[in-house]
């Protein structure tokens, strides 16, 4: 029997249940936010909702409307909102001690040991963990320092379509120009190579992409310093749920080895069970030199960033990488409990099963419309790509589908280089019944929207 309650008992039972959205209380809070919050606020501009309470894969807004959550705070809440098994331990820890910098605690050491156990490939049992700042961007910053420190080089190599965060170093690796506008110059000798797709026939070929990476290391007239490391998402999230061919990560592993560079796999969105494996790299049978983590690592939305790396690269001295909030013990307890819950409830296989069901439903819709060009993903990490009647990427179609889903009580999001990918990343505790209900709403929204455009 699994620890904590069954996944069937985590949610509001009446989801989805929507009257008029946004309701008056949500409107009031949204208006106040527009008056006093930062202009950088983004999400309520597309989904105008003011949240009041959340359970499992369901959320309730300030007006009592209840939604199925196929977004999960951008993949943060893998074991659901307010999971009692996680919250109980977090609350106990809050009453004991919360902030410990890097002094040892049982929770810190137990979390490190558990991460070492579930680490991908040869990192299992042969790795160290460093905590820095509380976000994924902070984890990426730590990985940049690790690569530079161990190679003596400063060049960085990432990929087109990549998203690695928005602090200065992480932003240098992020490919999206919209995130960088007005913030240059960033780190020098940072290059972005093509990222191949296993399903998109128009994408660059895997061998061509690998050859381009190899040239940046080995061509004496390549134009940049040979990189200290290669940063890659095993499946691109913001880039549109793009899954590379199986040979891609293996080829990157070979190039890194041949050129004494580090292979750093960004598992911030794909880690902790999101893809049906503990880490996205597990799908490709590749051992990275380091993986970055955040998002779901805090268990219940508590902020924590970390990097797990092979022990041979633990060449830092005391203070080699620091951060005031590297001792967030409640978040560490949350991570421990989340790992326990995922394991004891078989949520890796559950995510694979439910995710396959969802993609099958969307592929049925795709068979009847040429405006759906691809359905892809692994586990509960799914992208549905859209074009307009002229065959061009259609951000507008996705926005309309997102709005219809919201009005019917299902929260979804977007992704892709052109914003034309419907991105679904619900909690791993999404039940089969919720998946069916959510798929009904999403498929109806797709069909209705497409019919109006064809």
Coordinates of N, CA and C in Angstrom, one line a residue, residues 194-197 203-213 244-251:
X194 N 21.7 23.8 -33.8 CA 20.4 23.2 -34.2 C 20.1 22.0 -33.2
X195 N 18.8 21.9 -32.9 CA 18.3 20.8 -32.1 C 17.4 19.9 -32.9
X196 N 17.7 18.7 -33.2 CA 17.0 17.8 -34.1 C 15.7 17.3 -33.4
X197 N 14.7 16.9 -34.2 CA 13.5 16.4 -33.7 C 13.3 15.0 -34.3
X203 N 12.8 19.4 -39.4 CA 13.9 19.7 -38.5 C 15.2 19.3 -39.1
X204 N 16.3 19.8 -38.5 CA 17.6 19.5 -38.9 C 17.9 18.0 -38.6
X205 N 18.6 17.3 -39.5 CA 18.9 15.9 -39.3 C 19.9 15.7 -38.1
X206 N 19.7 14.6 -37.4 CA 20.5 14.4 -36.1 C 22.0 14.4 -36.5
X207 N 22.4 13.8 -37.5 CA 23.9 13.8 -37.9 C 24.4 15.2 -38.2
X208 N 23.6 15.9 -38.9 CA 23.9 17.3 -39.2 C 24.1 18.1 -38.0
X209 N 23.2 18.0 -37.0 CA 23.2 18.7 -35.8 C 24.5 18.3 -35.0
X210 N 24.8 17.1 -34.9 CA 26.0 16.6 -34.2 C 27.2 17.1 -34.8
X211 N 27.3 17.1 -36.1 CA 28.5 17.6 -36.8 C 28.7 19.1 -36.6
X212 N 27.6 19.9 -36.5 CA 27.7 21.3 -36.2 C 28.2 21.5 -34.8
X213 N 27.8 20.7 -33.8 CA 28.3 20.8 -32.5 C 29.8 20.4 -32.5
X244 N 14.3 14.7 -29.2 CA 15.3 14.4 -30.2 C 15.4 13.0 -30.5
X245 N 16.1 12.6 -31.6 CA 16.3 11.2 -31.9 C 17.2 10.6 -30.8
X246 N 17.1 9.3 -30.6 CA 17.8 8.6 -29.5 C 19.3 8.8 -29.6
X247 N 19.8 8.9 -30.9 CA 21.3 9.1 -31.1 C 21.8 10.4 -30.7
X248 N 20.9 11.4 -30.5 CA 21.4 12.8 -30.3 C 22.2 12.9 -29.0
X249 N 21.6 12.6 -27.9 CA 22.3 12.7 -26.6 C 23.5 11.8 -26.5
X250 N 23.4 10.7 -27.1 CA 24.6 9.8 -27.1 C 25.7 10.4 -27.9
X251 N 25.4 11.1 -29.0 CA 26.4 11.7 -29.8 C 27.0 12.9 -29.0

